[in-house]
mmCIF file of C-alpha atoms in Angstrom:
data_model
loop_
_atom_site.group_PDB
_atom_site.id
_atom_site.type_symbol
_atom_site.label_atom_id
_atom_site.label_comp_id
_atom_site.label_asym_id
_atom_site.label_seq_id
_atom_site.Cartn_x
_atom_site.Cartn_y
_atom_site.Cartn_z
ATOM 1 C CA MET A 162 -17.584 -24.805 36.646
ATOM 2 C CA VAL A 163 -21.045 -24.570 35.342
ATOM 3 C CA PHE A 164 -21.672 -24.278 31.580
ATOM 4 C CA GLN A 165 -24.317 -22.125 29.996
ATOM 5 C CA PRO A 166 -27.304 -24.236 28.668
ATOM 6 C CA THR A 167 -27.610 -22.368 25.297
ATOM 7 C CA ILE A 168 -25.846 -19.754 23.191
ATOM 8 C CA SER A 169 -27.124 -17.645 20.367
ATOM 9 C CA ASN A 170 -25.845 -17.677 16.814
ATOM 10 C CA GLU A 171 -24.765 -14.088 17.218
ATOM 11 C CA GLN A 172 -22.692 -14.928 20.475
ATOM 12 C CA THR A 173 -21.237 -17.951 18.783
ATOM 13 C CA ALA A 174 -20.119 -15.912 15.714
ATOM 14 C CA GLU A 175 -18.188 -13.512 18.154
ATOM 15 C CA LEU A 176 -16.019 -16.419 19.390
ATOM 16 C CA PRO A 177 -12.547 -17.182 18.137
ATOM 17 C CA SER A 178 -12.337 -19.998 15.539
ATOM 18 C CA ALA A 179 -11.371 -23.463 16.566
ATOM 19 C CA HIS A 180 -8.949 -25.073 14.168
ATOM 20 C CA PHE A 181 -6.801 -28.338 14.209
ATOM 21 C CA ASP A 182 -3.105 -27.414 14.395
ATOM 22 C CA GLY A 183 -1.606 -30.905 14.067
ATOM 23 C CA ARG A 184 -0.815 -32.971 11.054
ATOM 24 C CA ILE A 185 -3.633 -33.828 8.516
ATOM 25 C CA VAL A 186 -3.022 -37.079 6.604
ATOM 26 C CA VAL A 187 -5.345 -37.759 3.572
ATOM 27 C CA VAL A 188 -5.668 -41.459 2.987
ATOM 28 C CA ASN A 189 -6.397 -42.213 -0.718
ATOM 29 C CA ASN A 190 -5.375 -45.982 -0.853
ATOM 30 C CA GLU A 191 -4.984 -49.168 0.980
ATOM 31 C CA ALA A 192 -1.234 -48.896 1.153
ATOM 32 C CA GLN A 193 -1.572 -46.202 3.683
ATOM 33 C CA ILE A 194 -4.018 -48.042 5.994
ATOM 34 C CA GLU A 195 -1.825 -50.189 8.139
ATOM 35 C CA ALA A 196 0.391 -47.388 9.315
ATOM 36 C CA VAL A 197 -2.619 -45.195 10.031
ATOM 37 C CA CYS A 198 -4.254 -47.938 12.098
ATOM 38 C CA ARG A 199 -1.065 -48.616 14.038
ATOM 39 C CA ASP A 200 -1.024 -45.057 15.250
ATOM 40 C CA LEU A 201 -4.774 -44.948 15.995
ATOM 41 C CA SER A 202 -4.510 -48.208 18.065
ATOM 42 C CA SER A 203 -1.958 -46.636 20.351
ATOM 43 C CA HIS A 204 -4.588 -44.154 21.617
ATOM 44 C CA SER A 205 -7.363 -44.774 24.034
ATOM 45 C CA ILE A 206 -9.372 -41.824 22.810
ATOM 46 C CA ILE A 207 -9.892 -40.597 19.296
ATOM 47 C CA GLY A 208 -12.223 -38.122 17.482
ATOM 48 C CA PHE A 209 -14.681 -39.411 15.013
ATOM 49 C CA ASP A 210 -16.748 -37.950 12.204
ATOM 50 C CA THR A 211 -17.881 -38.621 8.622
ATOM 51 C CA GLU A 212 -18.739 -36.470 5.554
ATOM 52 C CA THR A 213 -21.019 -37.299 2.716
ATOM 53 C CA ARG A 214 -21.360 -35.508 -0.587
ATOM 54 C CA PRO A 215 -24.392 -33.252 -0.428
ATOM 55 C CA SER A 216 -27.237 -33.779 -2.873
ATOM 56 C CA PHE A 217 -29.288 -31.007 -4.378
ATOM 57 C CA LYS A 218 -31.769 -33.144 -6.248
ATOM 58 C CA ALA A 219 -34.731 -34.856 -4.769
ATOM 59 C CA GLY A 220 -34.420 -38.633 -4.574
ATOM 60 C CA VAL A 221 -30.583 -38.457 -5.092
ATOM 61 C CA THR A 222 -28.363 -39.550 -2.273
ATOM 62 C CA TYR A 223 -24.654 -40.505 -1.890
ATOM 63 C CA LYS A 224 -22.811 -42.983 0.217
ATOM 64 C CA VAL A 225 -20.430 -41.740 2.869
ATOM 65 C CA SER A 226 -17.351 -40.151 1.284
ATOM 66 C CA LEU A 227 -15.000 -39.452 4.092
ATOM 67 C CA LEU A 228 -14.187 -41.030 7.550
ATOM 68 C CA GLN A 229 -12.274 -38.789 9.924
ATOM 69 C CA LEU A 230 -10.346 -40.386 12.822
ATOM 70 C CA SER A 231 -8.239 -37.994 14.930
ATOM 71 C CA THR A 232 -5.714 -38.227 17.712
ATOM 72 C CA PRO A 233 -4.579 -35.035 19.526
ATOM 73 C CA SER A 234 -1.668 -34.634 17.105
ATOM 74 C CA HIS A 235 -2.784 -36.361 13.888
ATOM 75 C CA CYS A 236 -6.045 -36.501 11.882
ATOM 76 C CA TYR A 237 -6.563 -39.161 9.228
ATOM 77 C CA LEU A 238 -9.003 -38.243 6.474
ATOM 78 C CA ILE A 239 -9.815 -41.682 4.951
ATOM 79 C CA ARG A 240 -11.437 -41.144 1.513
ATOM 80 C CA LEU A 241 -13.972 -44.003 1.394
ATOM 81 C CA CYS A 242 -14.888 -42.791 -2.120
ATOM 82 C CA ARG A 243 -11.372 -43.844 -3.213
ATOM 83 C CA THR A 244 -10.623 -46.884 -0.881
ATOM 84 C CA LYS A 245 -12.706 -49.486 0.863
ATOM 85 C CA LEU A 246 -13.592 -49.720 4.529
ATOM 86 C CA HIS A 247 -10.558 -51.781 5.293
ATOM 87 C CA PRO A 248 -10.593 -54.602 7.925
ATOM 88 C CA SER A 249 -7.900 -52.828 9.967
ATOM 89 C CA ILE A 250 -10.211 -49.824 10.218
ATOM 90 C CA LEU A 251 -13.053 -52.010 11.275
ATOM 91 C CA LYS A 252 -10.912 -53.361 14.030
ATOM 92 C CA ILE A 253 -10.469 -49.759 15.325
ATOM 93 C CA LEU A 254 -14.245 -49.172 15.117
ATOM 94 C CA SER A 255 -14.987 -52.449 16.919
ATOM 95 C CA ASN A 256 -12.433 -52.012 19.737
ATOM 96 C CA PRO A 257 -14.193 -51.339 23.026
ATOM 97 C CA ASN A 258 -11.030 -50.032 24.445
ATOM 98 C CA ILE A 259 -10.660 -47.245 22.064
ATOM 99 C CA LYS A 260 -13.173 -44.552 22.749
ATOM 100 C CA LYS A 261 -14.499 -42.946 19.572
ATOM 101 C CA ILE A 262 -15.910 -39.579 20.382
ATOM 102 C CA GLY A 263 -18.406 -37.796 18.079
ATOM 103 C CA ALA A 264 -21.682 -35.949 17.654
ATOM 104 C CA ASP A 265 -24.754 -37.702 16.236
ATOM 105 C CA VAL A 266 -22.709 -40.881 16.226
ATOM 106 C CA ALA A 267 -25.602 -43.280 15.373
ATOM 107 C CA GLY A 268 -26.157 -41.472 12.066
ATOM 108 C CA ASP A 269 -22.443 -41.789 11.163
ATOM 109 C CA ILE A 270 -22.382 -45.416 12.013
ATOM 110 C CA ARG A 271 -25.485 -46.231 9.918
ATOM 111 C CA SER A 272 -23.797 -44.540 6.962
ATOM 112 C CA LEU A 273 -20.753 -46.731 7.450
ATOM 113 C CA HIS A 274 -22.963 -49.857 7.721
ATOM 114 C CA ALA A 275 -24.308 -49.057 4.294
ATOM 115 C CA LEU A 276 -20.750 -49.813 3.017
ATOM 116 C CA ARG A 277 -19.836 -52.693 5.275
ATOM 117 C CA HIS A 278 -21.346 -54.320 8.394
ATOM 118 C CA PHE A 279 -19.237 -54.313 11.573
ATOM 119 C CA LYS A 280 -19.745 -54.500 15.294
ATOM 120 C CA GLU A 281 -19.386 -51.069 16.572
ATOM 121 C CA ARG A 282 -17.936 -50.742 20.126
ATOM 122 C CA GLY A 283 -16.640 -47.933 22.256
ATOM 123 C CA PHE A 284 -18.558 -44.959 20.575
ATOM 124 C CA ILE A 285 -19.563 -42.054 22.711
ATOM 125 C CA ASP A 286 -21.958 -39.309 21.468
ATOM 126 C CA LEU A 287 -21.415 -35.812 22.889
ATOM 127 C CA GLN A 288 -24.972 -35.010 22.183
ATOM 128 C CA HIS A 289 -25.956 -37.465 24.956
ATOM 129 C CA MET A 290 -23.210 -36.444 27.226
ATOM 130 C CA ALA A 291 -23.671 -32.655 27.240
ATOM 131 C CA ALA A 292 -27.034 -32.774 28.977
ATOM 132 C CA TYR A 293 -25.389 -34.160 32.150
ATOM 133 C CA TRP A 294 -23.529 -30.816 32.393
ATOM 134 C CA GLY A 295 -26.695 -28.760 31.861
ATOM 135 C CA ILE A 296 -25.992 -28.111 28.068
ATOM 136 C CA GLU A 297 -29.018 -27.993 25.917
ATOM 137 C CA GLU A 298 -27.492 -27.392 22.540
ATOM 138 C CA LYS A 299 -26.929 -30.387 20.223
ATOM 139 C CA SER A 300 -24.822 -29.039 17.465
ATOM 140 C CA LEU A 301 -21.008 -29.491 17.482
ATOM 141 C CA ARG A 302 -20.671 -25.860 16.642
ATOM 142 C CA LYS A 303 -22.523 -24.622 19.730
ATOM 143 C CA MET A 304 -21.223 -27.412 22.003
ATOM 144 C CA SER A 305 -17.766 -26.224 21.213
ATOM 145 C CA ALA A 306 -18.760 -22.648 21.865
ATOM 146 C CA LEU A 307 -20.207 -23.422 25.185
ATOM 147 C CA VAL A 308 -17.569 -25.887 26.485
ATOM 148 C CA LEU A 309 -14.356 -24.524 24.854
ATOM 149 C CA GLY A 310 -15.347 -20.959 24.121
ATOM 150 C CA GLU A 311 -14.470 -21.491 20.416
ATOM 151 C CA ARG A 312 -16.702 -21.774 17.348
ATOM 152 C CA VAL A 313 -16.398 -24.509 14.767
ATOM 153 C CA SER A 314 -16.829 -23.170 11.204
ATOM 154 C CA LYS A 315 -19.434 -24.999 8.993
ATOM 155 C CA ALA A 316 -18.506 -23.156 5.741
ATOM 156 C CA GLN A 317 -17.308 -26.353 3.979
ATOM 157 C CA ARG A 318 -20.205 -28.618 5.109
ATOM 158 C CA LEU A 319 -21.945 -28.661 1.789
ATOM 159 C CA SER A 320 -18.770 -28.832 -0.385
ATOM 160 C CA ASN A 321 -18.140 -31.768 -2.762
ATOM 161 C CA TRP A 322 -16.416 -34.451 -0.592
ATOM 162 C CA GLU A 323 -15.923 -36.675 -3.657
ATOM 163 C CA ALA A 324 -13.796 -34.220 -5.533
ATOM 164 C CA SER A 325 -10.636 -35.487 -7.089
ATOM 165 C CA THR A 326 -8.614 -33.530 -4.467
ATOM 166 C CA LEU A 327 -9.717 -32.145 -1.187
ATOM 167 C CA THR A 328 -8.954 -28.437 -0.838
ATOM 168 C CA PRO A 329 -6.927 -27.181 2.264
ATOM 169 C CA GLN A 330 -10.246 -25.622 3.454
ATOM 170 C CA GLN A 331 -12.019 -28.986 3.304
ATOM 171 C CA GLN A 332 -9.108 -30.715 4.985
ATOM 172 C CA MET A 333 -9.048 -28.302 7.891
ATOM 173 C CA TYR A 334 -12.815 -28.337 8.284
ATOM 174 C CA ALA A 335 -12.979 -32.260 8.352
ATOM 175 C CA ALA A 336 -9.990 -32.473 10.681
ATOM 176 C CA THR A 337 -11.213 -29.815 13.108
ATOM 177 C CA ASP A 338 -14.716 -31.568 13.364
ATOM 178 C CA ALA A 339 -13.140 -34.842 14.459
ATOM 179 C CA TRP A 340 -10.398 -33.368 16.658
ATOM 180 C CA VAL A 341 -12.647 -30.899 18.554
ATOM 181 C CA CYS A 342 -14.738 -33.861 19.721
ATOM 182 C CA ILE A 343 -11.703 -34.994 21.817
ATOM 183 C CA LYS A 344 -11.312 -31.556 23.365
ATOM 184 C CA ILE A 345 -14.968 -31.251 24.249
ATOM 185 C CA TYR A 346 -14.947 -34.686 25.812
ATOM 186 C CA GLU A 347 -11.892 -33.996 27.822
ATOM 187 C CA ARG A 348 -13.211 -30.706 29.086
ATOM 188 C CA LEU A 349 -16.445 -32.216 30.092
ATOM 189 C CA MET A 350 -14.674 -35.124 31.890
ATOM 190 C CA ALA A 351 -12.446 -32.655 33.784
ATOM 191 C CA THR A 352 -15.577 -30.835 35.144
ATOM 192 C CA THR A 353 -18.001 -32.158 37.667
ATOM 193 C CA PRO A 354 -21.296 -33.018 36.042
ATOM 194 C CA LEU A 355 -24.591 -31.834 37.372
ATOM 195 C CA LYS A 356 -25.931 -35.406 37.795
ATOM 196 C CA GLU A 357 -24.579 -38.944 37.989
ATOM 197 C CA LEU A 358 -23.207 -40.268 34.650
ATOM 198 C CA PRO A 359 -24.621 -43.347 33.015
ATOM 199 C CA SER A 360 -22.854 -45.319 30.209
ATOM 200 C CA PHE A 361 -22.775 -43.216 27.038
ATOM 201 C CA GLU A 362 -21.597 -45.949 24.753
ATOM 202 C CA ILE A 363 -23.657 -45.972 21.490
ATOM 203 C CA SER A 364 -24.523 -48.900 19.346
ATOM 204 C CA VAL A 365 -26.864 -49.396 16.480
ATOM 205 C CA GLU A 366 -25.818 -52.997 15.835
ATOM 206 C CA GLY A 367 -28.758 -55.413 15.590
ATOM 207 C CA GLN A 368 -31.273 -52.661 15.306
ATOM 208 C CA GLU A 369 -34.015 -53.608 12.718
ATOM 209 C CA PRO A 370 -34.954 -50.564 10.450
ATOM 210 C CA LYS A 371 -38.246 -48.965 11.310
ATOM 211 C CA VAL A 372 -39.586 -49.746 7.811
ATOM 212 C CA ALA A 373 -38.850 -53.488 8.357
ATOM 213 C CA LYS A 374 -40.612 -53.482 11.718
ATOM 214 C CA THR A 375 -43.668 -51.700 10.238
ATOM 215 C CA GLU A 376 -43.913 -54.277 7.454
ATOM 216 C CA LYS A 377 -43.534 -57.182 9.771
ATOM 217 C CA ALA A 378 -46.220 -55.724 12.124
ATOM 218 C CA ALA A 379 -48.511 -55.094 9.144
ATOM 219 C CA LYS A 380 -48.226 -58.709 8.030
ATOM 220 C CA LYS A 381 -49.296 -60.286 11.344
ATOM 221 C CA PRO A 382 -52.969 -59.031 11.327
ATOM 222 C CA HIS A 383 -53.509 -60.344 7.736
ATOM 223 C CA ARG A 384 -52.791 -63.925 8.693
ATOM 224 C CA ARG A 385 -55.889 -64.695 10.762
ATOM 225 C CA PRO A 386 -58.355 -62.823 8.484
ATOM 226 C CA TYR A 387 -56.987 -64.746 5.563
ATOM 227 C CA ARG A 388 -57.549 -68.156 7.128
ATOM 228 C CA HIS A 389 -61.089 -66.958 8.298
ATOM 229 C CA ASN A 390 -61.931 -65.773 4.795
ATOM 230 C CA LYS A 391 -60.790 -69.099 3.378
ATOM 231 C CA VAL A 392 -62.903 -71.126 5.810
ATOM 232 C CA LYS A 393 -65.971 -68.794 5.124
ATOM 233 C CA LYS A 394 -65.474 -69.239 1.398
ATOM 234 C CA ASP A 395 -65.352 -73.048 1.693
ATOM 235 C CA ILE A 396 -68.621 -73.010 3.749
ATOM 236 C CA GLN A 397 -70.348 -70.777 1.134
ATOM 237 C CA GLN A 398 -69.112 -73.180 -1.598
ATOM 238 C CA GLN A 399 -70.492 -76.140 0.251
ATOM 239 C CA LYS A 400 -73.887 -74.447 0.654
ATOM 240 C CA TYR A 401 -73.864 -73.511 -2.981
ATOM 241 C CA GLU A 402 -73.135 -77.212 -3.997
ATOM 242 C CA ASN A 403 -75.785 -78.635 -1.642
ATOM 243 C CA THR A 404 -78.471 -76.186 -3.068
ATOM 244 C CA ASN A 405 -77.624 -77.254 -6.534
ATOM 245 C CA LEU A 406 -77.958 -80.997 -5.594
ATOM 246 C CA SER A 407 -81.329 -80.331 -4.059
ATOM 247 C CA SER A 408 -82.562 -78.532 -7.139
ATOM 248 C CA ALA A 409 -81.359 -81.300 -9.374
ATOM 249 C CA ARG A 410 -83.299 -83.878 -7.375
#
């Protein structure tokens, strides 16, 4: 089977809607975490996504609000605005034997690192994978359309993910985004790629922020001129003193 490389917005809109038909569990407190992680740990492949409250003011940003981890039958919506990034969850995110499938994974991991540092392992980004099957689209909505023949609704993307209660529409949107990643991954892996596959595992651990690198690079050239200027200043000062001594004589 060969997938189309691209699809228009109009063609995507005509496709049937993808939706998660399993059980959605909203996790609001630590008491629920252990049972959630026991189920997740029993699976070798899970869907992964995050949601963040949108900001409509310049300079105002919010931390990640929701972490979605999905199995084929259960999707767990972990409300990070209500509970912390628990050590048991970090074990899942650090386990190389559990594949976490998502889209734009590096961005999601960086958002989670802003809450708590962990060693991410076993993450696979569909945006990197799809190109090996000739797919040029990068959005989850269009990858789903091309691979599964179903569209993923984005109607709830800009809703308030820190609301006191998530609406049924928000829950379905968030669960579908994580779950559909499993479906796309499985369909791709069941189809012969157009070229040999590399390792798709994503890691942002240990990467120094670009700003920090720029600052470090900017500091280096100043060290030598600083020492040079100091020596030059000392020589000028000595000449000045010698001139004054000669005049005094």
